[in-house]
Amino acid sequence: MNMHKYEKLWLWAGSATLLFFLIVIGVSAFYMGNKPPSCAVTLDPENVREHQMFKEPGLTEIGDNEYQLTIVSSAFDYDVGTDDKVVQIPEGATVHISSTTTDVIHGFEIAGTNVNMMVEPGYISTLTNTFKHPGKYTLVCNEYCGIGHHLMSATIEVVEQ
Ligand code: CUA
């Protein structure tokens, strides 16, 4: 088959780009541990606080250095179960994070980690993360949600044990 040299060139360029992005996805998923968050579970957005999971938000130990962290997001606050908005997590702990919103869509990003979700009314967003490095991490809202959007934050403190 006779192919024009530009056609050949673009075929190579297209294939190389495809391969490059597949490698990027592979490295991100298998080496850096990025996973898409899940939001397959629904709840009544009008009665979030009555849902068994969100009655008492906060950190609960469920296994050997394994925790469930439940957070209620709302304009313009993250209810993490503590008065000072700080959650202390032991270094190396695997944490199953669940959150939902009582009003509008909010972002849910723990800066400096792989945790980055969107919380939507009527859905429970979940993501599992292992906090390997001690330090203070800020939980921020990265979806514009109203006048107090920039005030919406909490602190995750990974403490050495
Ligand atoms: Cu909540 Cu922006």
mmCIF file of N, CA and C in Angstrom, residues 10-56:
data_model
loop_
_atom_site.group_PDB
_atom_site.id
_atom_site.type_symbol
_atom_site.label_atom_id
_atom_site.label_comp_id
_atom_site.label_asym_id
_atom_site.label_seq_id
_atom_site.Cartn_x
_atom_site.Cartn_y
_atom_site.Cartn_z
ATOM 1 N N TRP A 10 1.940 11.327 10.569
ATOM 2 C CA TRP A 10 0.852 11.603 11.523
ATOM 3 C C TRP A 10 0.340 10.341 12.183
ATOM 4 N N LEU A 11 0.414 9.230 11.450
ATOM 5 C CA LEU A 11 0.021 7.948 12.033
ATOM 6 C C LEU A 11 0.965 7.602 13.192
ATOM 7 N N TRP A 12 2.246 7.824 12.971
ATOM 8 C CA TRP A 12 3.234 7.590 14.019
ATOM 9 C C TRP A 12 3.027 8.553 15.186
ATOM 10 N N ALA A 13 2.810 9.805 14.850
ATOM 11 C CA ALA A 13 2.629 10.814 15.908
ATOM 12 C C ALA A 13 1.409 10.477 16.762
ATOM 13 N N GLY A 14 0.308 10.070 16.097
ATOM 14 C CA GLY A 14 -0.917 9.694 16.820
ATOM 15 C C GLY A 14 -0.686 8.490 17.700
ATOM 16 N N SER A 15 -0.029 7.466 17.172
ATOM 17 C CA SER A 15 0.231 6.251 17.952
ATOM 18 C C SER A 15 1.137 6.540 19.135
ATOM 19 N N ALA A 16 2.172 7.353 18.907
ATOM 20 C CA ALA A 16 3.105 7.691 19.991
ATOM 21 C C ALA A 16 2.385 8.456 21.100
ATOM 22 N N THR A 17 1.493 9.379 20.726
ATOM 23 C CA THR A 17 0.744 10.150 21.725
ATOM 24 C C THR A 17 -0.144 9.236 22.549
ATOM 25 N N LEU A 18 -0.824 8.309 21.859
ATOM 26 C CA LEU A 18 -1.698 7.353 22.539
ATOM 27 C C LEU A 18 -0.901 6.528 23.547
ATOM 28 N N LEU A 19 0.239 6.030 23.102
ATOM 29 C CA LEU A 19 1.089 5.216 23.965
ATOM 30 C C LEU A 19 1.571 6.035 25.165
ATOM 31 N N PHE A 20 1.963 7.271 24.914
ATOM 32 C CA PHE A 20 2.440 8.148 25.979
ATOM 33 C C PHE A 20 1.372 8.339 27.065
ATOM 34 N N PHE A 21 0.146 8.615 26.634
ATOM 35 C CA PHE A 21 -0.904 8.846 27.626
ATOM 36 C C PHE A 21 -1.303 7.567 28.366
ATOM 37 N N LEU A 22 -1.226 6.420 27.672
ATOM 38 C CA LEU A 22 -1.496 5.150 28.363
ATOM 39 C C LEU A 22 -0.449 4.910 29.446
ATOM 40 N N ILE A 23 0.808 5.255 29.147
ATOM 41 C CA ILE A 23 1.882 5.106 30.141
ATOM 42 C C ILE A 23 1.625 6.047 31.328
ATOM 43 N N VAL A 24 1.210 7.282 31.038
ATOM 44 C CA VAL A 24 0.904 8.247 32.106
ATOM 45 C C VAL A 24 -0.187 7.698 33.024
ATOM 46 N N ILE A 25 -1.248 7.141 32.419
ATOM 47 C CA ILE A 25 -2.338 6.580 33.228
ATOM 48 C C ILE A 25 -1.842 5.391 34.051
ATOM 49 N N GLY A 26 -1.031 4.544 33.423
ATOM 50 C CA GLY A 26 -0.496 3.367 34.109
ATOM 51 C C GLY A 26 0.359 3.741 35.306
ATOM 52 N N VAL A 27 1.267 4.699 35.122
ATOM 53 C CA VAL A 27 2.150 5.136 36.208
ATOM 54 C C VAL A 27 1.323 5.766 37.325
ATOM 55 N N SER A 28 0.350 6.600 36.943
ATOM 56 C CA SER A 28 -0.507 7.274 37.917
ATOM 57 C C SER A 28 -1.304 6.274 38.746
ATOM 58 N N ALA A 29 -1.831 5.234 38.098
ATOM 59 C CA ALA A 29 -2.671 4.260 38.796
ATOM 60 C C ALA A 29 -1.857 3.253 39.596
ATOM 61 N N PHE A 30 -0.834 2.664 38.982
ATOM 62 C CA PHE A 30 -0.146 1.558 39.643
ATOM 63 C C PHE A 30 1.058 1.977 40.462
ATOM 64 N N TYR A 31 1.725 3.057 40.090
ATOM 65 C CA TYR A 31 2.888 3.489 40.850
ATOM 66 C C TYR A 31 2.525 4.558 41.883
ATOM 67 N N MET A 32 1.678 5.511 41.489
ATOM 68 C CA MET A 32 1.348 6.601 42.401
ATOM 69 C C MET A 32 0.057 6.349 43.183
ATOM 70 N N GLY A 33 -0.646 5.287 42.860
ATOM 71 C CA GLY A 33 -1.812 4.883 43.636
ATOM 72 C C GLY A 33 -3.046 5.742 43.464
ATOM 73 N N ASN A 34 -3.179 6.416 42.345
ATOM 74 C CA ASN A 34 -4.384 7.218 42.117
ATOM 75 C C ASN A 34 -5.559 6.315 41.750
ATOM 76 N N LYS A 35 -6.687 6.559 42.413
ATOM 77 C CA LYS A 35 -7.884 5.779 42.123
ATOM 78 C C LYS A 35 -9.047 6.747 41.954
ATOM 79 N N PRO A 36 -9.975 6.449 41.065
ATOM 80 C CA PRO A 36 -11.135 7.333 40.984
ATOM 81 C C PRO A 36 -12.025 7.127 42.196
ATOM 82 N N PRO A 37 -12.596 8.214 42.755
ATOM 83 C CA PRO A 37 -13.502 8.040 43.890
ATOM 84 C C PRO A 37 -14.800 7.393 43.441
ATOM 85 N N SER A 38 -15.473 6.754 44.405
ATOM 86 C CA SER A 38 -16.743 6.120 44.085
ATOM 87 C C SER A 38 -17.893 6.942 44.653
ATOM 88 N N CYS A 39 -19.013 6.983 43.947
ATOM 89 C CA CYS A 39 -20.196 7.641 44.493
ATOM 90 C C CYS A 39 -21.415 6.809 44.104
ATOM 91 N N ALA A 40 -21.284 5.480 44.313
ATOM 92 C CA ALA A 40 -22.329 4.560 43.880
ATOM 93 C C ALA A 40 -23.457 4.429 44.897
ATOM 94 N N VAL A 41 -23.219 4.929 46.136
ATOM 95 C CA VAL A 41 -24.227 4.773 47.184
ATOM 96 C C VAL A 41 -25.024 6.062 47.320
ATOM 97 N N THR A 42 -26.323 5.932 47.403
ATOM 98 C CA THR A 42 -27.166 7.126 47.510
ATOM 99 C C THR A 42 -27.748 7.258 48.915
ATOM 100 N N LEU A 43 -28.207 8.465 49.245
ATOM 101 C CA LEU A 43 -28.922 8.696 50.499
ATOM 102 C C LEU A 43 -29.874 9.861 50.276
ATOM 103 N N ASP A 44 -30.749 10.090 51.263
ATOM 104 C CA ASP A 44 -31.695 11.185 51.155
ATOM 105 C C ASP A 44 -30.988 12.493 51.496
ATOM 106 N N PRO A 45 -30.793 13.389 50.531
ATOM 107 C CA PRO A 45 -30.024 14.608 50.783
ATOM 108 C C PRO A 45 -30.691 15.554 51.782
ATOM 109 N N GLU A 46 -31.980 15.365 52.010
ATOM 110 C CA GLU A 46 -32.708 16.236 52.952
ATOM 111 C C GLU A 46 -32.486 15.792 54.402
ATOM 112 N N ASN A 47 -32.089 14.538 54.574
ATOM 113 C CA ASN A 47 -31.952 13.985 55.926
ATOM 114 C C ASN A 47 -30.603 13.314 56.147
ATOM 115 N N VAL A 48 -29.551 14.019 55.757
ATOM 116 C CA VAL A 48 -28.197 13.475 55.861
ATOM 117 C C VAL A 48 -27.856 13.084 57.297
ATOM 118 N N ARG A 49 -28.220 13.955 58.234
ATOM 119 C CA ARG A 49 -27.868 13.724 59.641
ATOM 120 C C ARG A 49 -28.606 12.543 60.253
ATOM 121 N N GLU A 50 -29.648 12.095 59.591
ATOM 122 C CA GLU A 50 -30.373 10.932 60.118
ATOM 123 C C GLU A 50 -29.815 9.628 59.566
ATOM 124 N N HIS A 51 -28.994 9.740 58.534
ATOM 125 C CA HIS A 51 -28.386 8.537 57.964
ATOM 126 C C HIS A 51 -27.393 7.972 58.979
ATOM 127 N N GLN A 52 -27.437 6.670 59.167
ATOM 128 C CA GLN A 52 -26.608 5.980 60.157
ATOM 129 C C GLN A 52 -25.130 6.378 60.079
ATOM 130 N N MET A 53 -24.627 6.546 58.865
ATOM 131 C CA MET A 53 -23.222 6.842 58.677
ATOM 132 C C MET A 53 -22.844 8.266 59.109
ATOM 133 N N PHE A 54 -23.799 9.197 59.004
ATOM 134 C CA PHE A 54 -23.463 10.603 59.237
ATOM 135 C C PHE A 54 -24.015 11.182 60.538
ATOM 136 N N LYS A 55 -24.526 10.281 61.405
ATOM 137 C CA LYS A 55 -25.037 10.747 62.706
ATOM 138 C C LYS A 55 -23.921 11.335 63.539
ATOM 139 N N GLU A 56 -22.808 10.622 63.569
ATOM 140 C CA GLU A 56 -21.656 11.099 64.335
ATOM 141 C C GLU A 56 -20.427 11.096 63.448
#
